[in-house]
GROMACS .gro file of C-alpha atoms in nm:
model
  336
    1UNK     CA    1   0.000   0.000   0.000
    2UNK     CA    2   0.124   0.348  -0.080
    3UNK     CA    3   0.196   0.588   0.202
    4UNK     CA    4   0.039   0.935   0.233
    5UNK     CA    5   0.377   1.084   0.144
    6UNK     CA    6   0.371   0.888  -0.185
    7UNK     CA    7   0.039   1.053  -0.265
    8UNK     CA    8   0.143   1.413  -0.213
    9UNK     CA    9   0.097   1.654  -0.500
   10UNK     CA   10   0.401   1.779  -0.690
   11UNK     CA   11   0.363   2.117  -0.523
   12UNK     CA   12   0.659   2.192  -0.300
   13UNK     CA   13   0.465   2.191   0.029
   14UNK     CA   14   0.487   1.888   0.253
   15UNK     CA   15   0.134   1.933   0.392
   16UNK     CA   16  -0.043   1.942   0.051
   17UNK     CA   17  -0.188   1.606  -0.054
   18UNK     CA   18  -0.373   1.478  -0.360
   19UNK     CA   19  -0.724   1.333  -0.346
   20UNK     CA   20  -0.734   0.957  -0.294
   21UNK     CA   21  -0.872   0.710  -0.042
   22UNK     CA   22  -0.548   0.697   0.157
   23UNK     CA   23  -0.545   1.072   0.210
   24UNK     CA   24  -0.919   1.099   0.284
   25UNK     CA   25  -0.866   0.838   0.554
   26UNK     CA   26  -0.566   1.026   0.691
   27UNK     CA   27  -0.760   1.353   0.691
   28UNK     CA   28  -1.049   1.192   0.879
   29UNK     CA   29  -0.801   1.047   1.130
   30UNK     CA   30  -0.651   1.390   1.191
   31UNK     CA   31  -0.999   1.539   1.243
   32UNK     CA   32  -1.083   1.270   1.502
   33UNK     CA   33  -0.754   1.355   1.678
   34UNK     CA   34  -0.859   1.719   1.707
   35UNK     CA   35  -0.624   1.843   1.435
   36UNK     CA   36  -0.706   2.089   1.158
   37UNK     CA   37  -0.745   1.984   0.796
   38UNK     CA   38  -0.798   2.207   0.492
   39UNK     CA   39  -1.016   2.096   0.203
   40UNK     CA   40  -1.166   2.247  -0.112
   41UNK     CA   41  -1.531   2.336  -0.157
   42UNK     CA   42  -1.703   2.485  -0.458
   43UNK     CA   43  -1.665   2.827  -0.292
   44UNK     CA   44  -1.322   2.856  -0.123
   45UNK     CA   45  -1.089   2.627   0.073
   46UNK     CA   46  -1.208   2.556   0.427
   47UNK     CA   47  -1.010   2.513   0.749
   48UNK     CA   48  -1.185   2.219   0.909
   49UNK     CA   49  -1.214   2.073   1.258
   50UNK     CA   50  -1.447   1.825   1.426
   51UNK     CA   51  -1.749   2.046   1.496
   52UNK     CA   52  -1.835   1.848   1.811
   53UNK     CA   53  -1.488   1.882   1.963
   54UNK     CA   54  -1.468   2.211   2.152
   55UNK     CA   55  -1.088   2.209   2.179
   56UNK     CA   56  -1.052   2.144   1.805
   57UNK     CA   57  -1.295   2.427   1.724
   58UNK     CA   58  -1.104   2.656   1.960
   59UNK     CA   59  -0.789   2.569   1.762
   60UNK     CA   60  -0.954   2.712   1.449
   61UNK     CA   61  -1.005   3.047   1.625
   62UNK     CA   62  -0.650   3.049   1.759
   63UNK     CA   63  -0.488   2.946   1.431
   64UNK     CA   64  -0.680   3.200   1.225
   65UNK     CA   65  -0.656   3.475   1.490
   66UNK     CA   66  -1.034   3.490   1.451
   67UNK     CA   67  -1.253   3.683   1.696
   68UNK     CA   68  -1.438   3.429   1.911
   69UNK     CA   69  -1.767   3.616   1.864
   70UNK     CA   70  -1.760   3.544   1.489
   71UNK     CA   71  -1.957   3.220   1.422
   72UNK     CA   72  -1.836   2.935   1.200
   73UNK     CA   73  -2.014   2.742   0.925
   74UNK     CA   74  -2.076   2.375   0.994
   75UNK     CA   75  -2.054   2.144   0.692
   76UNK     CA   76  -2.261   1.824   0.676
   77UNK     CA   77  -2.308   1.564   0.400
   78UNK     CA   78  -2.686   1.599   0.356
   79UNK     CA   79  -3.012   1.748   0.482
   80UNK     CA   80  -3.089   1.446   0.697
   81UNK     CA   81  -2.763   1.492   0.888
   82UNK     CA   82  -2.835   1.862   0.935
   83UNK     CA   83  -3.159   1.771   1.111
   84UNK     CA   84  -2.955   1.600   1.384
   85UNK     CA   85  -2.835   1.945   1.488
   86UNK     CA   86  -3.091   2.209   1.388
   87UNK     CA   87  -3.463   2.277   1.335
   88UNK     CA   88  -3.588   2.366   0.986
   89UNK     CA   89  -3.915   2.552   0.940
   90UNK     CA   90  -4.115   2.504   0.619
   91UNK     CA   91  -3.947   2.791   0.432
   92UNK     CA   92  -3.595   2.690   0.539
   93UNK     CA   93  -3.666   2.334   0.429
   94UNK     CA   94  -3.773   2.449   0.082
   95UNK     CA   95  -3.455   2.654   0.052
   96UNK     CA   96  -3.240   2.362   0.168
   97UNK     CA   97  -3.406   2.120  -0.074
   98UNK     CA   98  -3.349   2.361  -0.362
   99UNK     CA   99  -2.997   2.488  -0.294
  100UNK     CA  100  -2.829   2.192  -0.114
  101UNK     CA  101  -2.579   2.064  -0.197
  102UNK     CA  102  -2.432   2.396  -0.304
  103UNK     CA  103  -2.290   2.736  -0.204
  104UNK     CA  104  -2.578   2.817   0.030
  105UNK     CA  105  -2.577   2.845   0.411
  106UNK     CA  106  -2.880   2.857   0.640
  107UNK     CA  107  -2.872   3.002   0.992
  108UNK     CA  108  -3.105   2.779   1.192
  109UNK     CA  109  -3.206   2.721   1.558
  110UNK     CA  110  -2.993   2.466   1.746
  111UNK     CA  111  -3.170   2.166   1.892
  112UNK     CA  112  -3.156   2.144   2.272
  113UNK     CA  113  -2.951   1.826   2.259
  114UNK     CA  114  -2.729   1.951   1.974
  115UNK     CA  115  -2.381   1.792   2.016
  116UNK     CA  116  -2.205   2.067   1.821
  117UNK     CA  117  -1.956   2.271   2.022
  118UNK     CA  118  -2.113   2.601   2.139
  119UNK     CA  119  -1.804   2.771   1.994
  120UNK     CA  120  -1.927   2.713   1.637
  121UNK     CA  121  -2.226   2.933   1.724
  122UNK     CA  122  -2.024   3.190   1.921
  123UNK     CA  123  -2.258   3.122   2.212
  124UNK     CA  124  -2.575   3.191   2.010
  125UNK     CA  125  -2.876   2.958   1.989
  126UNK     CA  126  -2.837   2.928   1.610
  127UNK     CA  127  -2.603   2.739   1.377
  128UNK     CA  128  -2.482   2.840   1.030
  129UNK     CA  129  -2.492   2.514   0.834
  130UNK     CA  130  -2.459   2.396   0.475
  131UNK     CA  131  -2.415   2.092   0.250
  132UNK     CA  132  -2.121   2.151   0.012
  133UNK     CA  133  -2.137   2.040  -0.351
  134UNK     CA  134  -1.765   1.979  -0.414
  135UNK     CA  135  -1.694   1.607  -0.453
  136UNK     CA  136  -1.383   1.622  -0.231
  137UNK     CA  137  -1.566   1.797   0.052
  138UNK     CA  138  -1.844   1.540   0.030
  139UNK     CA  139  -1.599   1.249   0.023
  140UNK     CA  140  -1.420   1.385   0.332
  141UNK     CA  141  -1.751   1.433   0.517
  142UNK     CA  142  -1.855   1.076   0.436
  143UNK     CA  143  -1.516   0.934   0.539
  144UNK     CA  144  -1.511   1.135   0.862
  145UNK     CA  145  -1.870   1.050   0.945
  146UNK     CA  146  -1.947   1.372   1.131
  147UNK     CA  147  -1.996   1.746   1.103
  148UNK     CA  148  -1.697   1.964   1.014
  149UNK     CA  149  -1.672   2.327   1.124
  150UNK     CA  150  -1.485   2.510   0.851
  151UNK     CA  151  -1.434   2.882   0.794
  152UNK     CA  152  -1.216   2.990   0.503
  153UNK     CA  153  -0.856   2.869   0.536
  154UNK     CA  154  -0.682   3.204   0.581
  155UNK     CA  155  -0.578   3.431   0.865
  156UNK     CA  156  -0.878   3.622   0.997
  157UNK     CA  157  -0.985   3.918   0.787
  158UNK     CA  158  -0.750   3.834   0.500
  159UNK     CA  159  -0.824   3.727   0.144
  160UNK     CA  160  -0.996   3.388   0.120
  161UNK     CA  161  -0.800   3.103  -0.044
  162UNK     CA  162  -0.907   2.950  -0.374
  163UNK     CA  163  -0.615   2.707  -0.422
  164UNK     CA  164  -0.427   2.465  -0.198
  165UNK     CA  165  -0.113   2.673  -0.245
  166UNK     CA  166  -0.290   2.979  -0.099
  167UNK     CA  167  -0.360   2.775   0.215
  168UNK     CA  168  -0.006   2.638   0.237
  169UNK     CA  169   0.133   2.992   0.225
  170UNK     CA  170  -0.091   3.097   0.516
  171UNK     CA  171  -0.028   2.808   0.757
  172UNK     CA  172   0.265   2.591   0.859
  173UNK     CA  173   0.243   2.210   0.858
  174UNK     CA  174   0.241   2.227   1.237
  175UNK     CA  175  -0.074   2.441   1.224
  176UNK     CA  176  -0.245   2.251   0.941
  177UNK     CA  177  -0.086   1.910   0.885
  178UNK     CA  178  -0.295   1.817   0.581
  179UNK     CA  179  -0.435   2.019   0.291
  180UNK     CA  180  -0.636   1.829   0.029
  181UNK     CA  181  -0.557   1.967  -0.316
  182UNK     CA  182  -0.863   2.003  -0.538
  183UNK     CA  183  -0.726   2.265  -0.774
  184UNK     CA  184  -0.884   2.610  -0.812
  185UNK     CA  185  -1.229   2.656  -0.659
  186UNK     CA  186  -1.518   2.675  -0.905
  187UNK     CA  187  -1.714   2.963  -0.751
  188UNK     CA  188  -1.437   3.166  -0.586
  189UNK     CA  189  -1.674   3.347  -0.346
  190UNK     CA  190  -1.799   3.225  -0.009
  191UNK     CA  191  -2.150   3.084   0.020
  192UNK     CA  192  -2.467   3.290   0.033
  193UNK     CA  193  -2.593   3.303   0.396
  194UNK     CA  194  -2.960   3.357   0.485
  195UNK     CA  195  -3.186   3.336   0.786
  196UNK     CA  196  -3.564   3.308   0.766
  197UNK     CA  197  -3.719   3.561   1.006
  198UNK     CA  198  -4.098   3.594   1.019
  199UNK     CA  199  -4.229   3.706   0.681
  200UNK     CA  200  -3.891   3.782   0.524
  201UNK     CA  201  -3.557   3.623   0.448
  202UNK     CA  202  -3.252   3.803   0.585
  203UNK     CA  203  -2.957   3.800   0.345
  204UNK     CA  204  -2.665   3.795   0.589
  205UNK     CA  205  -2.396   3.751   0.325
  206UNK     CA  206  -2.445   3.776  -0.053
  207UNK     CA  207  -2.306   3.498  -0.266
  208UNK     CA  208  -2.361   3.318  -0.594
  209UNK     CA  209  -2.720   3.227  -0.503
  210UNK     CA  210  -2.893   3.556  -0.577
  211UNK     CA  211  -3.174   3.734  -0.387
  212UNK     CA  212  -3.411   3.677  -0.681
  213UNK     CA  213  -3.346   3.302  -0.676
  214UNK     CA  214  -3.411   3.295  -0.301
  215UNK     CA  215  -3.735   3.493  -0.334
  216UNK     CA  216  -3.868   3.256  -0.599
  217UNK     CA  217  -3.820   2.955  -0.370
  218UNK     CA  218  -3.910   3.113  -0.036
  219UNK     CA  219  -4.209   3.313  -0.157
  220UNK     CA  220  -4.092   3.590   0.076
  221UNK     CA  221  -3.904   3.917   0.025
  222UNK     CA  222  -3.527   3.917   0.082
  223UNK     CA  223  -3.368   4.195   0.288
  224UNK     CA  224  -2.995   4.255   0.286
  225UNK     CA  225  -2.843   4.290   0.634
  226UNK     CA  226  -2.521   4.491   0.628
  227UNK     CA  227  -2.244   4.510   0.889
  228UNK     CA  228  -2.290   4.358   1.235
  229UNK     CA  229  -2.085   4.421   1.550
  230UNK     CA  230  -2.227   4.096   1.692
  231UNK     CA  231  -2.260   3.873   1.387
  232UNK     CA  232  -2.488   3.570   1.368
  233UNK     CA  233  -2.302   3.441   1.062
  234UNK     CA  234  -1.953   3.464   0.910
  235UNK     CA  235  -1.862   3.754   0.683
  236UNK     CA  236  -2.070   4.020   0.858
  237UNK     CA  237  -1.783   4.214   1.011
  238UNK     CA  238  -1.726   4.551   0.847
  239UNK     CA  239  -1.359   4.480   0.771
  240UNK     CA  240  -1.310   4.137   0.615
  241UNK     CA  241  -1.155   3.961   0.312
  242UNK     CA  242  -0.878   4.223   0.316
  243UNK     CA  243  -0.543   4.208   0.135
  244UNK     CA  244  -0.242   4.382   0.289
  245UNK     CA  245  -0.278   4.651   0.021
  246UNK     CA  246  -0.534   4.928   0.065
  247UNK     CA  247  -0.819   4.933  -0.186
  248UNK     CA  248  -0.975   5.234  -0.361
  249UNK     CA  249  -1.310   5.138  -0.512
  250UNK     CA  250  -1.499   5.258  -0.822
  251UNK     CA  251  -1.179   5.394  -0.971
  252UNK     CA  252  -1.160   5.508  -1.334
  253UNK     CA  253  -0.780   5.490  -1.340
  254UNK     CA  254  -0.480   5.417  -1.118
  255UNK     CA  255  -0.316   5.699  -0.926
  256UNK     CA  256   0.066   5.710  -0.887
  257UNK     CA  257   0.179   5.417  -0.671
  258UNK     CA  258  -0.136   5.214  -0.734
  259UNK     CA  259  -0.197   4.892  -0.925
  260UNK     CA  260  -0.524   4.852  -1.115
  261UNK     CA  261  -0.779   4.575  -1.062
  262UNK     CA  262  -0.978   4.611  -1.382
  263UNK     CA  263  -1.311   4.483  -1.512
  264UNK     CA  264  -1.425   4.469  -1.874
  265UNK     CA  265  -1.267   4.581  -2.200
  266UNK     CA  266  -1.245   4.957  -2.134
  267UNK     CA  267  -0.925   4.947  -1.931
  268UNK     CA  268  -0.712   5.265  -1.902
  269UNK     CA  269  -0.373   5.239  -2.075
  270UNK     CA  270  -0.170   5.393  -1.794
  271UNK     CA  271   0.132   5.165  -1.804
  272UNK     CA  272   0.063   5.049  -1.448
  273UNK     CA  273   0.051   4.697  -1.308
  274UNK     CA  274  -0.293   4.569  -1.406
  275UNK     CA  275  -0.494   4.254  -1.342
  276UNK     CA  276  -0.836   4.212  -1.504
  277UNK     CA  277  -1.115   4.031  -1.320
  278UNK     CA  278  -1.287   3.962  -1.651
  279UNK     CA  279  -1.185   4.118  -1.985
  280UNK     CA  280  -1.522   4.009  -2.124
  281UNK     CA  281  -1.720   4.169  -1.841
  282UNK     CA  282  -1.841   3.835  -1.703
  283UNK     CA  283  -1.948   3.860  -1.338
  284UNK     CA  284  -1.910   3.483  -1.302
  285UNK     CA  285  -1.548   3.501  -1.417
  286UNK     CA  286  -1.488   3.806  -1.194
  287UNK     CA  287  -1.624   3.626  -0.887
  288UNK     CA  288  -1.404   3.323  -0.952
  289UNK     CA  289  -1.088   3.532  -0.996
  290UNK     CA  290  -1.142   3.804  -0.732
  291UNK     CA  291  -0.954   3.655  -0.436
  292UNK     CA  292  -0.683   3.498  -0.651
  293UNK     CA  293  -0.599   3.827  -0.824
  294UNK     CA  294  -0.603   4.026  -0.499
  295UNK     CA  295  -0.356   3.775  -0.356
  296UNK     CA  296  -0.141   3.801  -0.670
  297UNK     CA  297  -0.116   4.180  -0.639
  298UNK     CA  298  -0.044   4.146  -0.267
  299UNK     CA  299   0.246   3.912  -0.341
  300UNK     CA  300   0.396   4.178  -0.569
  301UNK     CA  301   0.420   4.407  -0.269
  302UNK     CA  302   0.165   4.656  -0.404
  303UNK     CA  303   0.068   4.909  -0.135
  304UNK     CA  304  -0.252   5.037  -0.296
  305UNK     CA  305  -0.498   4.891  -0.547
  306UNK     CA  306  -0.747   5.090  -0.752
  307UNK     CA  307  -1.055   4.881  -0.836
  308UNK     CA  308  -1.271   4.961  -1.136
  309UNK     CA  309  -1.652   4.967  -1.088
  310UNK     CA  310  -1.837   4.633  -1.082
  311UNK     CA  311  -2.204   4.636  -1.189
  312UNK     CA  312  -2.438   4.612  -0.891
  313UNK     CA  313  -2.652   4.333  -1.033
  314UNK     CA  314  -2.667   3.956  -1.000
  315UNK     CA  315  -2.328   3.829  -0.881
  316UNK     CA  316  -2.209   4.189  -0.870
  317UNK     CA  317  -2.389   4.227  -0.536
  318UNK     CA  318  -2.164   3.962  -0.379
  319UNK     CA  319  -1.847   4.089  -0.548
  320UNK     CA  320  -1.910   4.446  -0.431
  321UNK     CA  321  -1.988   4.321  -0.080
  322UNK     CA  322  -1.644   4.155  -0.061
  323UNK     CA  323  -1.471   4.461  -0.209
  324UNK     CA  324  -1.641   4.702   0.034
  325UNK     CA  325  -1.534   4.491   0.332
  326UNK     CA  326  -1.181   4.455   0.193
  327UNK     CA  327  -1.161   4.835   0.157
  328UNK     CA  328  -1.308   4.914   0.500
  329UNK     CA  329  -1.085   5.053   0.777
  330UNK     CA  330  -0.909   4.772   0.966
  331UNK     CA  331  -1.002   4.729   1.334
  332UNK     CA  332  -0.664   4.868   1.446
  333UNK     CA  333  -0.716   5.176   1.228
  334UNK     CA  334  -1.058   5.272   1.365
  335UNK     CA  335  -1.100   5.519   1.649
  336UNK     CA  336  -1.178   5.374   1.990
   0.00000   0.00000   0.00000
């Protein structure tokens, strides 16, 4: 039998492993031991721990430098498993049946006997939960046989990872001993997060499932909830998804000392460092490349990035949400 080391990817990181039964088994073993494992989903790479192991979940917060009042998303293999942990009302069930598996998270009431660590909920009586679509995430969940708490696999507030190499650059093998390599993520933006509340659906974080799609299934209006000092779901903090560089949004051109993050064909010819989210003006392509291109400019040591306008429609809502949070003042920059 081959060893896990024999099944590593060619990438020059000793904690990045290819997808096969040996490495799924090893990843599940690490999770049962309370260790962290990173794995791909259709959205971004997750930093996973046994969601029922409080010490393991606490390790996520410590490793990411994540505020402990910021809840985590719990990943499960199917709707039936989710019902072991949470209650679904009629509207939530319709949404789950339509959008699971997929990039869609529901915030739902915890059951009284819910075995999930209270840390995943940041002490709240709700759980953010989803069923991922990515075949590697599903295979890991089936092999592990339990729920996996998994925020994005990056230091808190930084740009989310869309490749295994992004994760390996963020964390040492001592912090994350195993990263499953599934190549670039398909969606490139974190999941849509909603919570059914009375006669409306609260959109806590925009994503690739749009408000219109949600309204058609729920039969209720969708209301966008902006920043939250005490979030009930991930991605609600004002400053989030931030590169080291400072962002200037809705820019028509780059100022001296800036790089340009462009969109569409009408790109200024300024002779500056430029990366284009989508030369063809595709919001789907822009969403998939957003985090990767921000990381690329960061790695060039760019101090400031000018970002061209992104249409505020469809996927543009989610892209602009991430850009606004990335451009927001960092917590250590805000006045007390």
